[in-house]
Amino acid sequence: MSMQRKETVIQFGEGGFLRGFVDYFFQKLKEKELFDGSVVVVQPIEKGMIGELNKQNCEYNLFLRGIDKGEVVDEHTHIDVISRCINPYTEYEAYEKLAENPDFRFIVSNTTEAGIEFVSDNKLEDKPAKSFPGKLTQLLYRRFLLGLKGFIILSCELIDHNGEELKKCCMKYADLWNLGEEFKTWMETENDFCSTLVDRIVTGFPREEHEALCKRIGEQDNMMDTAEIFHLWVIQGDHEDELPLVKAGYNVIWTDNVDPYKKRKVRILNGAHTSMVLGAHLYGLETVGECLKDEKVSALLKKCIFEEIIPTIGDTQDNRNFGEAVLERFANPFIRHLLLSIALNSVSKFKARVLPTILEYKEKYGSYPQGLTFSLAALIAFYRTDAANDGEEIVAFMKEASVADILKKEEYWGQDLSPMLDVVQKWYDCIEAEGMEKAYGEVLA
Ligand SMILES: NC(=O)c1ccc[n+]([C@@H]2O[C@H](COP(=O)([O-])OP(=O)(O)OC[C@H]3O[C@@H](n4cnc5c(N)ncnc54)[C@H](O)[C@@H]3O)[C@@H](O)[C@H]2O)c1
Ligand SMILES: O=P(O)(O)OC[C@@H](O)[C@@H](O)[C@H](O)[C@H](O)CO
């Protein structure tokens, strides 16, 4: 039973992604007898899902489905590698005590793009510090005072240089809280803040299939998770000796530079998602699978990937193969990826995942890429509707402001996008006047 296994991993985050990715690996390593520990989940924010997880003894079922090397795969895994879940807001002592157990060796986190932040009013005495790096610094400091070994920290947030950014925030807390140079040196030398790149489409709780899947496994599971088979975890560092993921047969790369993998994934896969889903929603579709079956939407998707994104980031065989694989993954008939779930917080996603390609394309070819520019117009049209789900201020502004004012908004885009006004306005007017179907026809013409 997992309760009796020693606890070796502290996991910040109980979301669908970590449970469908990292916990799957720990579970499989355990089954292959390559890992003899268990995972303690820490809920990073006050409200979350650990109550539900606790009700199920921290166990849940994961369904991985798709086509792998031409074969249909439908893999069910009962995950029981989590020994307990802690809410540091209501159980601070239990949280603090984690630092005292010398068996803990790994820390993993996915606190979304918002989680790795330095909030200057957090205090060492807070129970707990509000931000994730604040909480982590509290834990590390206690560990340091006890003279124990540091951690291998695997940060899975989808921001650039996630491990380094997390370390920077912890160092800032060390300064703010006057924790001393010796502690900072210990953080630097005894801990490895690894940047990592994660890739797996995790579709989370299967609302529509839940009942059928419960019947299939003969149990009620309210924390069920679903994902594709494909996975890639690129980790900056080399801890295969302690975490034998490659030996276990997983698609894991230990490297000294995660950046090229990250760029390829974020620009091609995430860029394709973000540039596709808003227009496709306005066109009346609901899932990524439906987009791939639709002639117009899939044609625009291919145009964006193969004529705009890949030529911009590098027209290499590797990038083309990745682009082809993305199309296959999006067409996965076994998963239901909702456009509206991908559409969440699209303004910041567009800035990070699509805009850099548009600007680099312009730099390289002297004109704006039509497909991706069209997707910015579709984004604006989408934010006019009630389907937009983003920060309150963003939703309110995007609903009413003119295209020109939206493009000027440096806080959203990192720069004034007025030079794009003509082309974005043209597509926006086309979408509003003719409707999405005709607009697709025009951009593809
Ligand atoms: N679902 C996927 O296919 C997938 C794949 C790769 C990466 N990701 C990334 O993983 C992240 C989480 O996705 P998910 O599907 O698990 O979402 P989720 O909503 O199921 O879980 C979100 C998790 O983040 C934590 N969190 C939210 N806001 C936070 C904050 N401000 N500070 C600290 N913690 C915070 C929550 O407590 C929760 O543990 C997303 O940012 C996404 O970009 C998702
Ligand atoms: O998870 P998000 O909301 O940041 O982005 C939506 C998707 O693009 C994303 O979840 C991808 O499916 C994932 O990044 C694949 O590894």
Short mmCIF file of C-alpha atoms and ligand atoms in Angstrom, two decimals:
data_model
loop_
_atom_site.label_atom_id
_atom_site.label_comp_id
_atom_site.label_asym_id
_atom_site.label_seq_id
_atom_site.Cartn_x
_atom_site.Cartn_y
_atom_site.Cartn_z
CA MET A 1 0.00 0.00 0.00
CA SER A 2 1.21 3.49 -0.84
CA MET A 3 0.68 4.64 2.79
CA GLN A 4 3.56 2.46 3.93
CA ARG A 5 6.02 3.48 1.26
CA LYS A 6 8.54 6.13 2.15
CA GLU A 7 7.66 9.61 0.93
CA THR A 8 10.22 10.96 -1.52
CA VAL A 9 8.44 13.48 -3.77
CA ILE A 10 6.76 16.76 -2.86
CA GLN A 11 4.40 17.88 -5.61
CA PHE A 12 3.10 21.43 -5.74
CA GLY A 13 -0.15 21.18 -7.67
CA GLU A 14 -2.99 18.73 -7.88
CA GLY A 15 -4.22 19.71 -11.35
CA GLY A 16 -5.14 17.43 -14.20
CA PHE A 17 -1.83 17.95 -15.94
CA LEU A 18 0.49 16.80 -13.14
CA ARG A 19 -1.81 13.88 -12.38
CA GLY A 20 -1.81 12.85 -16.03
CA PHE A 21 1.91 13.29 -16.59
CA VAL A 22 4.32 13.31 -13.64
CA ASP A 23 2.26 11.05 -11.36
CA TYR A 24 1.86 8.62 -14.23
CA PHE A 25 5.66 8.34 -14.50
CA PHE A 26 6.13 7.84 -10.76
CA GLN A 27 3.37 5.23 -10.81
CA LYS A 28 4.94 3.35 -13.71
CA LEU A 29 8.44 3.57 -12.22
CA LYS A 30 7.01 2.12 -9.04
CA GLU A 31 5.34 -0.72 -10.96
CA LYS A 32 8.62 -1.43 -12.73
CA GLU A 33 10.37 -1.41 -9.36
CA LEU A 34 12.56 1.50 -10.38
CA PHE A 35 11.20 3.84 -7.74
CA ASP A 36 10.45 2.96 -4.15
CA GLY A 37 8.86 6.19 -2.98
CA SER A 38 5.55 7.97 -2.93
CA VAL A 39 4.31 11.48 -3.65
CA VAL A 40 2.94 14.05 -1.22
CA VAL A 41 0.76 16.61 -2.97
CA VAL A 42 0.70 20.19 -1.69
CA GLN A 43 -2.19 22.33 -2.89
CA PRO A 44 -0.58 25.62 -3.96
CA ILE A 45 -3.60 27.86 -3.56
CA GLU A 46 -6.27 28.01 -0.88
CA LYS A 47 -9.05 26.44 -2.94
CA GLY A 48 -8.52 23.34 -4.98
CA MET A 49 -9.22 19.69 -5.50
CA ILE A 50 -7.34 17.94 -2.73
CA GLY A 51 -10.52 17.58 -0.66
CA GLU A 52 -11.96 15.44 -3.43
CA LEU A 53 -8.69 13.56 -3.86
CA ASN A 54 -8.47 12.87 -0.11
CA LYS A 55 -11.99 11.44 -0.18
CA GLN A 56 -10.65 8.85 -2.62
CA ASN A 57 -7.60 7.97 -0.52
CA CYS A 58 -5.56 10.03 -3.04
CA GLU A 59 -6.20 7.42 -5.71
CA TYR A 60 -7.68 7.99 -9.16
CA ASN A 61 -7.80 6.51 -12.63
CA LEU A 62 -5.99 7.77 -15.69
CA PHE A 63 -7.00 6.86 -19.24
CA LEU A 64 -4.41 7.37 -21.98
CA ARG A 65 -5.81 6.96 -25.43
CA GLY A 66 -4.64 7.43 -28.96
CA ILE A 67 -2.80 5.83 -31.81
CA ASP A 68 0.77 4.78 -31.22
CA LYS A 69 2.82 3.48 -34.16
CA GLY A 70 -0.37 2.70 -36.04
CA GLU A 71 -1.94 0.76 -33.14
CA VAL A 72 -4.92 1.90 -31.11
CA VAL A 73 -3.91 2.25 -27.48
CA ASP A 74 -6.40 2.49 -24.64
CA GLU A 75 -4.42 2.32 -21.43
CA HIS A 76 -6.04 2.45 -18.03
CA THR A 77 -3.82 3.07 -15.00
CA HIS A 78 -5.01 3.12 -11.44
CA ILE A 79 -2.79 5.69 -9.76
CA ASP A 80 -2.02 5.04 -6.11
CA VAL A 81 1.46 6.55 -5.85
CA ILE A 82 0.21 9.59 -3.89
CA SER A 83 0.43 8.94 -0.16
CA ARG A 84 -1.36 12.08 1.06
CA CYS A 85 -2.39 15.60 0.15
CA ILE A 86 -1.74 18.67 2.26
CA ASN A 87 -3.49 22.01 2.20
CA PRO A 88 -0.86 24.37 3.66
CA TYR A 89 -3.55 26.96 4.35
CA THR A 90 -5.29 24.70 6.86
CA GLU A 91 -2.44 22.32 7.78
CA TYR A 92 0.62 24.52 7.90
CA GLU A 93 2.36 22.38 10.50
CA ALA A 94 2.08 19.29 8.34
CA TYR A 95 3.45 21.31 5.44
CA GLU A 96 6.37 22.63 7.46
CA LYS A 97 7.17 19.16 8.74
CA LEU A 98 7.83 17.94 5.19
CA ALA A 99 11.22 19.69 5.47
CA GLU A 100 12.22 17.35 8.31
CA ASN A 101 11.93 14.09 6.40
CA PRO A 102 15.35 13.28 4.88
CA ASP A 103 13.76 10.83 2.42
CA PHE A 104 12.33 13.65 0.31
CA ARG A 105 14.52 14.11 -2.73
CA PHE A 106 12.33 15.51 -5.52
CA ILE A 107 10.09 18.51 -5.80
CA VAL A 108 7.82 18.82 -8.82
CA SER A 109 5.50 21.69 -9.60
CA ASN A 110 2.96 22.95 -12.03
CA THR A 111 1.29 26.04 -10.72
CA THR A 112 0.26 27.40 -14.18
CA GLU A 113 2.02 30.32 -15.84
CA ALA A 114 0.84 32.52 -12.96
CA GLY A 115 2.46 30.49 -10.19
CA ILE A 116 6.14 31.40 -10.41
CA GLU A 117 5.95 34.94 -9.12
CA PHE A 118 7.64 37.08 -6.51
CA VAL A 119 5.11 38.87 -4.31
CA SER A 120 6.95 41.31 -2.11
CA ASP A 121 4.47 41.41 0.74
CA ASN A 122 4.83 37.68 1.48
CA LYS A 123 6.52 37.06 4.84
CA LEU A 124 8.57 34.23 6.28
CA GLU A 125 6.09 34.09 9.18
CA ASP A 126 3.04 33.73 6.90
CA LYS A 127 1.36 30.38 7.32
CA PRO A 128 1.85 29.85 4.44
CA ALA A 129 3.43 32.50 2.21
CA LYS A 130 0.90 33.18 -0.51
CA SER A 131 3.04 32.67 -3.59
CA PHE A 132 4.39 29.28 -4.62
CA PRO A 133 8.07 30.43 -4.55
CA GLY A 134 7.38 31.95 -1.12
CA LYS A 135 6.06 28.61 0.17
CA LEU A 136 8.98 26.78 -1.37
CA THR A 137 11.50 29.15 0.25
CA GLN A 138 9.87 28.55 3.64
CA LEU A 139 10.33 24.82 3.13
CA LEU A 140 13.91 25.11 1.83
CA TYR A 141 14.96 27.39 4.65
CA ARG A 142 13.68 24.97 7.26
CA ARG A 143 15.49 22.13 5.53
CA PHE A 144 18.70 24.17 5.48
CA LEU A 145 18.43 24.96 9.20
CA LEU A 146 18.11 21.24 9.89
CA GLY A 147 21.31 20.57 7.95
CA LEU A 148 19.61 18.16 5.55
CA LYS A 149 20.28 17.41 1.89
CA GLY A 150 18.68 19.62 -0.77
CA PHE A 151 16.30 18.69 -3.58
CA ILE A 152 16.12 17.99 -7.27
CA ILE A 153 13.43 20.46 -8.29
CA LEU A 154 11.57 19.78 -11.52
CA SER A 155 9.54 22.77 -12.56
CA CYS A 156 6.85 22.00 -15.16
CA GLU A 157 5.25 25.43 -15.61
CA LEU A 158 4.99 26.49 -19.22
CA ILE A 159 7.12 29.63 -18.91
CA ASP A 160 10.59 30.22 -20.30
CA HIS A 161 13.41 28.98 -18.07
CA ASN A 162 10.94 27.80 -15.44
CA GLY A 163 13.58 26.32 -13.11
CA GLU A 164 15.80 29.38 -13.27
CA GLU A 165 12.85 31.72 -12.72
CA LEU A 166 11.75 29.71 -9.71
CA LYS A 167 15.25 29.86 -8.27
CA LYS A 168 15.41 33.62 -8.87
CA CYS A 169 12.16 34.11 -6.95
CA CYS A 170 13.42 31.94 -4.05
CA MET A 171 16.68 33.94 -3.97
CA LYS A 172 14.66 37.16 -3.83
CA TYR A 173 12.72 35.83 -0.85
CA ALA A 174 16.02 34.87 0.79
CA ASP A 175 17.11 38.50 0.41
CA LEU A 176 13.76 39.99 1.42
CA TRP A 177 13.59 37.82 4.52
CA ASN A 178 17.31 38.26 5.36
CA LEU A 179 17.95 34.52 5.42
CA GLY A 180 21.68 34.97 4.97
CA GLU A 181 24.36 34.21 2.41
CA GLU A 182 24.96 30.72 3.74
CA PHE A 183 21.38 29.75 2.96
CA LYS A 184 21.65 31.23 -0.51
CA THR A 185 24.81 29.25 -1.14
CA TRP A 186 23.06 26.09 0.10
CA MET A 187 20.14 26.76 -2.27
CA GLU A 188 22.58 27.21 -5.12
CA THR A 189 24.88 24.27 -4.48
CA GLU A 190 22.75 21.65 -2.74
CA ASN A 191 19.64 22.00 -4.88
CA ASP A 192 19.16 21.62 -8.61
CA PHE A 193 16.40 23.85 -9.95
CA CYS A 194 15.90 22.09 -13.28
CA SER A 195 14.08 23.82 -16.10
CA THR A 196 11.90 21.35 -17.92
CA LEU A 197 9.65 21.23 -20.96
CA VAL A 198 6.55 19.10 -20.70
CA ASP A 199 4.43 17.91 -23.57
CA ARG A 200 1.27 15.84 -23.35
CA ILE A 201 -2.27 16.85 -24.23
CA VAL A 202 -4.13 16.26 -20.99
CA THR A 203 -7.86 16.65 -21.46
CA GLY A 204 -8.64 16.21 -17.78
CA PHE A 205 -11.93 15.10 -16.32
CA PRO A 206 -14.02 13.35 -19.00
CA ARG A 207 -17.38 14.93 -18.29
CA GLU A 208 -19.30 13.19 -21.06
CA GLU A 209 -17.72 9.77 -20.66
CA HIS A 210 -17.48 9.72 -16.91
CA GLU A 211 -20.37 7.40 -16.26
CA ALA A 212 -19.30 4.92 -18.93
CA LEU A 213 -15.71 4.91 -17.68
CA CYS A 214 -16.83 4.40 -14.07
CA LYS A 215 -18.86 1.41 -15.25
CA ARG A 216 -15.87 0.09 -17.17
CA ILE A 217 -13.62 0.09 -14.11
CA GLY A 218 -16.37 -0.80 -11.67
CA GLU A 219 -15.81 2.13 -9.33
CA GLN A 220 -16.95 5.70 -8.80
CA ASP A 221 -14.04 8.09 -9.44
CA ASN A 222 -14.60 11.84 -9.31
CA MET A 223 -10.95 12.65 -9.95
CA MET A 224 -10.63 10.66 -13.15
CA ASP A 225 -8.17 12.07 -15.69
CA THR A 226 -7.71 11.60 -19.45
CA ALA A 227 -4.87 12.31 -21.85
CA GLU A 228 -3.17 11.25 -25.05
CA ILE A 229 -0.49 8.55 -25.15
CA PHE A 230 2.18 10.87 -26.52
CA HIS A 231 4.50 12.37 -23.96
CA LEU A 232 7.79 14.19 -23.94
CA TRP A 233 9.63 15.48 -20.90
CA VAL A 234 12.83 17.38 -21.60
CA ILE A 235 14.77 18.10 -18.43
CA GLN A 236 17.77 20.38 -18.10
CA GLY A 237 20.18 18.38 -15.96
CA ASP A 238 20.97 14.73 -15.55
CA HIS A 239 19.44 12.80 -12.68
CA GLU A 240 18.73 9.59 -14.54
CA ASP A 241 20.66 7.73 -11.80
CA GLU A 242 18.08 8.77 -9.23
CA LEU A 243 15.08 8.99 -11.53
CA PRO A 244 15.52 6.32 -14.22
CA LEU A 245 12.86 7.55 -16.62
CA VAL A 246 14.82 6.69 -19.76
CA LYS A 247 15.62 3.23 -18.43
CA ALA A 248 11.90 2.75 -17.80
CA GLY A 249 11.32 3.38 -21.51
CA TYR A 250 9.80 6.86 -21.41
CA ASN A 251 10.32 9.65 -23.87
CA VAL A 252 12.47 11.70 -21.54
CA ILE A 253 15.51 13.72 -22.58
CA TRP A 254 18.11 14.91 -20.08
CA THR A 255 19.88 17.83 -21.71
CA ASP A 256 22.02 20.85 -20.95
CA ASN A 257 19.67 23.13 -22.90
CA VAL A 258 15.92 22.83 -22.92
CA ASP A 259 15.37 26.00 -25.00
CA PRO A 260 15.22 24.58 -28.54
CA TYR A 261 12.72 21.89 -27.49
CA LYS A 262 10.63 24.47 -25.75
CA LYS A 263 10.59 26.84 -28.69
CA ARG A 264 9.60 24.06 -31.08
CA LYS A 265 6.74 22.92 -28.85
CA VAL A 266 5.37 26.29 -27.80
CA ARG A 267 5.52 27.87 -31.24
CA ILE A 268 4.23 24.88 -33.21
CA LEU A 269 1.85 22.99 -30.92
CA ASN A 270 0.63 25.68 -28.56
CA GLY A 271 0.81 28.32 -31.30
CA ALA A 272 -1.36 26.10 -33.50
CA HIS A 273 -3.89 25.59 -30.71
CA THR A 274 -4.12 29.25 -29.77
CA SER A 275 -4.29 30.49 -33.35
CA MET A 276 -6.98 27.95 -34.27
CA VAL A 277 -9.46 27.70 -31.44
CA LEU A 278 -11.00 31.18 -31.30
CA GLY A 279 -11.94 31.37 -34.96
CA ALA A 280 -13.09 27.76 -34.91
CA HIS A 281 -15.35 28.47 -31.95
CA LEU A 282 -16.89 31.43 -33.77
CA TYR A 283 -17.37 29.12 -36.74
CA GLY A 284 -19.47 26.83 -34.54
CA LEU A 285 -17.09 23.99 -33.65
CA GLU A 286 -16.60 22.57 -30.19
CA THR A 287 -13.52 20.35 -30.13
CA VAL A 288 -10.06 20.11 -31.68
CA GLY A 289 -11.07 16.81 -33.29
CA GLU A 290 -13.93 18.56 -35.13
CA CYS A 291 -11.49 21.21 -36.37
CA LEU A 292 -9.28 18.58 -37.94
CA LYS A 293 -12.25 17.07 -39.74
CA ASP A 294 -13.37 20.43 -41.11
CA GLU A 295 -11.90 21.25 -44.50
CA LYS A 296 -11.53 24.99 -43.98
CA VAL A 297 -10.36 25.02 -40.37
CA SER A 298 -7.82 22.27 -40.97
CA ALA A 299 -6.58 23.98 -44.14
CA LEU A 300 -5.95 27.18 -42.20
CA LEU A 301 -4.27 25.21 -39.42
CA LYS A 302 -1.90 23.60 -41.92
CA LYS A 303 -1.20 26.95 -43.55
CA CYS A 304 -0.31 28.43 -40.16
CA ILE A 305 1.93 25.52 -39.17
CA PHE A 306 3.72 24.77 -42.45
CA GLU A 307 3.70 28.12 -44.28
CA GLU A 308 4.08 30.52 -41.39
CA ILE A 309 5.30 29.04 -38.10
CA ILE A 310 7.87 26.53 -39.37
CA PRO A 311 9.44 28.78 -42.03
CA THR A 312 9.83 31.40 -39.30
CA ILE A 313 11.41 29.25 -36.60
CA GLY A 314 13.44 27.09 -39.01
CA ASP A 315 12.36 24.95 -41.94
CA THR A 316 14.12 21.82 -40.69
CA GLN A 317 13.10 18.20 -41.08
CA ASP A 318 12.81 18.00 -37.31
CA ASN A 319 10.34 20.89 -37.18
CA ARG A 320 8.36 19.51 -40.12
CA ASN A 321 8.15 16.10 -38.44
CA PHE A 322 6.99 17.78 -35.25
CA GLY A 323 4.34 19.70 -37.23
CA GLU A 324 3.08 16.47 -38.84
CA ALA A 325 2.99 14.79 -35.44
CA VAL A 326 0.98 17.68 -34.03
CA LEU A 327 -1.65 17.22 -36.75
CA GLU A 328 -1.92 13.53 -35.86
CA ARG A 329 -2.15 14.32 -32.17
CA PHE A 330 -4.86 16.92 -32.74
CA ALA A 331 -6.80 14.38 -34.84
CA ASN A 332 -6.68 11.79 -32.03
CA PRO A 333 -10.19 10.33 -32.25
CA PHE A 334 -10.16 9.14 -28.66
CA ILE A 335 -9.81 12.41 -26.84
CA ARG A 336 -12.22 15.30 -26.65
CA HIS A 337 -10.27 18.52 -26.31
CA LEU A 338 -12.65 21.44 -25.88
CA LEU A 339 -11.85 24.63 -27.79
CA LEU A 340 -13.14 26.71 -24.91
CA SER A 341 -10.75 25.10 -22.46
CA ILE A 342 -7.79 25.97 -24.70
CA ALA A 343 -9.28 29.48 -25.14
CA LEU A 344 -8.90 30.31 -21.43
CA ASN A 345 -6.65 33.41 -20.99
CA SER A 346 -6.05 33.70 -24.72
CA VAL A 347 -4.58 37.21 -24.59
CA SER A 348 -1.49 36.14 -22.64
CA LYS A 349 -1.28 32.87 -24.56
CA PHE A 350 -1.36 34.76 -27.87
CA LYS A 351 1.43 37.03 -26.69
CA ALA A 352 3.69 34.12 -25.73
CA ARG A 353 2.75 31.50 -28.30
CA VAL A 354 1.74 33.27 -31.54
CA LEU A 355 2.82 36.89 -31.57
CA PRO A 356 6.60 36.21 -31.56
CA THR A 357 6.14 34.19 -34.77
CA ILE A 358 4.13 36.97 -36.43
CA LEU A 359 6.79 39.55 -35.60
CA GLU A 360 9.71 37.35 -36.60
CA TYR A 361 7.96 36.43 -39.86
CA LYS A 362 7.55 40.13 -40.66
CA GLU A 363 11.22 40.69 -39.89
CA LYS A 364 12.25 37.79 -42.10
CA TYR A 365 9.84 38.17 -45.04
CA GLY A 366 8.86 41.85 -44.91
CA SER A 367 5.11 41.24 -44.64
CA TYR A 368 2.74 39.89 -42.01
CA PRO A 369 1.74 36.21 -42.18
CA GLN A 370 -1.92 36.18 -43.21
CA GLY A 371 -3.09 33.09 -41.31
CA LEU A 372 -1.67 34.12 -37.96
CA THR A 373 -2.73 37.73 -38.41
CA PHE A 374 -6.21 36.47 -39.21
CA SER A 375 -6.10 34.59 -35.90
CA LEU A 376 -5.47 37.85 -34.04
CA ALA A 377 -8.55 39.34 -35.72
CA ALA A 378 -10.48 36.20 -34.73
CA LEU A 379 -9.24 36.64 -31.16
CA ILE A 380 -10.63 40.17 -31.07
CA ALA A 381 -13.95 38.99 -32.54
CA PHE A 382 -14.06 36.17 -29.95
CA TYR A 383 -13.56 38.61 -27.06
CA ARG A 384 -16.65 40.51 -28.25
CA THR A 385 -18.72 37.45 -27.28
CA ASP A 386 -19.63 36.18 -23.83
CA ALA A 387 -17.54 33.04 -24.35
CA ALA A 388 -14.29 34.87 -23.52
CA ASN A 389 -12.77 33.74 -20.22
CA ASP A 390 -9.84 35.86 -19.08
CA GLY A 391 -8.93 38.41 -16.40
CA GLU A 392 -11.85 40.69 -15.60
CA GLU A 393 -10.15 43.84 -16.85
CA ILE A 394 -9.06 42.14 -20.07
CA VAL A 395 -12.54 40.80 -20.81
CA ALA A 396 -14.12 44.22 -20.20
CA PHE A 397 -11.59 46.11 -22.32
CA MET A 398 -11.49 43.64 -25.20
CA LYS A 399 -15.28 43.62 -25.45
CA GLU A 400 -15.63 47.33 -26.12
CA ALA A 401 -12.35 48.82 -27.37
CA SER A 402 -11.66 49.49 -31.05
CA VAL A 403 -9.23 47.25 -32.91
CA ALA A 404 -6.81 50.18 -32.97
CA ASP A 405 -6.95 50.64 -29.20
CA ILE A 406 -6.58 46.92 -28.59
CA LEU A 407 -3.45 46.77 -30.73
CA LYS A 408 -1.99 49.75 -28.86
CA LYS A 409 -2.30 47.97 -25.53
CA GLU A 410 1.36 47.39 -24.63
CA GLU A 411 0.44 45.73 -21.33
CA TYR A 412 -1.16 42.91 -23.29
CA TRP A 413 1.30 42.47 -26.13
CA GLY A 414 4.58 43.69 -24.69
CA GLN A 415 4.68 46.38 -27.40
CA ASP A 416 2.45 48.66 -29.43
CA LEU A 417 1.06 46.62 -32.34
CA SER A 418 -0.29 49.61 -34.27
CA PRO A 419 1.86 48.78 -37.32
CA MET A 420 -0.40 45.73 -37.74
CA LEU A 421 -3.59 47.76 -37.72
CA ASP A 422 -4.34 47.66 -41.47
CA VAL A 423 -4.04 43.95 -41.81
CA VAL A 424 -5.79 43.03 -38.54
CA GLN A 425 -8.57 45.55 -39.15
CA LYS A 426 -9.08 44.11 -42.63
CA TRP A 427 -9.60 40.57 -41.29
CA TYR A 428 -11.64 41.76 -38.34
CA ASP A 429 -14.05 43.67 -40.62
CA CYS A 430 -14.24 40.67 -42.89
CA ILE A 431 -15.14 38.35 -39.98
CA GLU A 432 -17.74 40.77 -38.61
CA ALA A 433 -19.29 41.60 -41.97
CA GLU A 434 -19.23 38.22 -43.67
CA GLY A 435 -19.18 35.72 -40.83
CA MET A 436 -16.52 33.20 -40.01
CA GLU A 437 -17.20 30.73 -42.79
CA LYS A 438 -16.73 33.27 -45.57
CA ALA A 439 -13.78 34.81 -43.76
CA TYR A 440 -12.07 31.41 -43.72
CA GLY A 441 -12.70 31.19 -47.44
CA GLU A 442 -11.04 34.56 -48.00
CA VAL A 443 -7.95 33.96 -45.90
CA LEU A 444 -7.45 30.62 -47.64
CA ALA A 445 -7.96 32.09 -51.11
N1 LIG B 1 -3.59 20.19 -19.96
C1 LIG B 1 -2.58 20.10 -20.79
O1 LIG B 1 -2.66 19.49 -21.88
C2 LIG B 1 -1.27 20.70 -20.44
C3 LIG B 1 -0.12 20.23 -21.07
C4 LIG B 1 1.10 20.84 -20.77
C5 LIG B 1 1.12 21.88 -19.88
N2 LIG B 1 -0.02 22.30 -19.29
C6 LIG B 1 0.06 23.41 -18.35
O2 LIG B 1 -0.21 22.96 -17.05
C7 LIG B 1 -0.85 23.99 -16.31
C8 LIG B 1 -1.91 23.35 -15.44
O3 LIG B 1 -2.81 22.68 -16.27
P1 LIG B 1 -3.90 21.72 -15.63
O4 LIG B 1 -4.58 21.11 -16.81
O5 LIG B 1 -3.30 20.84 -14.62
O6 LIG B 1 -4.87 22.79 -14.91
P2 LIG B 1 -5.74 22.61 -13.60
O7 LIG B 1 -6.67 23.75 -13.58
O8 LIG B 1 -6.26 21.23 -13.50
O9 LIG B 1 -4.69 22.81 -12.39
C9 LIG B 1 -4.10 24.04 -12.10
C10 LIG B 1 -3.12 23.89 -10.94
O10 LIG B 1 -2.41 25.11 -10.80
C11 LIG B 1 -2.55 25.62 -9.48
N3 LIG B 1 -2.61 27.10 -9.57
C12 LIG B 1 -3.49 27.83 -10.28
N4 LIG B 1 -3.21 29.16 -10.15
C13 LIG B 1 -2.14 29.24 -9.32
C14 LIG B 1 -1.36 30.32 -8.78
N5 LIG B 1 -1.66 31.58 -9.06
N6 LIG B 1 -0.33 30.03 -7.97
C15 LIG B 1 -0.04 28.75 -7.67
N7 LIG B 1 -0.71 27.70 -8.14
C16 LIG B 1 -1.76 27.93 -8.97
C17 LIG B 1 -3.82 24.99 -8.95
O11 LIG B 1 -3.75 24.91 -7.55
C18 LIG B 1 -3.77 23.61 -9.60
O12 LIG B 1 -2.96 22.76 -8.87
C19 LIG B 1 -1.39 25.00 -17.31
O13 LIG B 1 -0.79 26.25 -17.08
C20 LIG B 1 -0.95 24.47 -18.65
O14 LIG B 1 -0.31 25.48 -19.41
C21 LIG B 1 -1.21 21.72 -19.54
O1 LIG B 2 -2.82 24.20 -21.09
P1 LIG B 2 -2.95 25.60 -21.63
O2 LIG B 2 -4.31 26.13 -21.29
O3 LIG B 2 -1.83 26.47 -21.20
O4 LIG B 2 -2.85 25.54 -23.21
C1 LIG B 2 -3.76 24.77 -23.95
C2 LIG B 2 -3.05 23.73 -24.80
O5 LIG B 2 -2.35 24.39 -25.84
C3 LIG B 2 -2.05 22.89 -24.00
O6 LIG B 2 -2.66 22.35 -22.86
C4 LIG B 2 -1.46 21.76 -24.83
O7 LIG B 2 -2.42 20.76 -25.01
C5 LIG B 2 -0.26 21.19 -24.09
O8 LIG B 2 0.67 22.22 -23.84
C6 LIG B 2 0.38 20.03 -24.82
O9 LIG B 2 1.55 19.64 -24.17
#
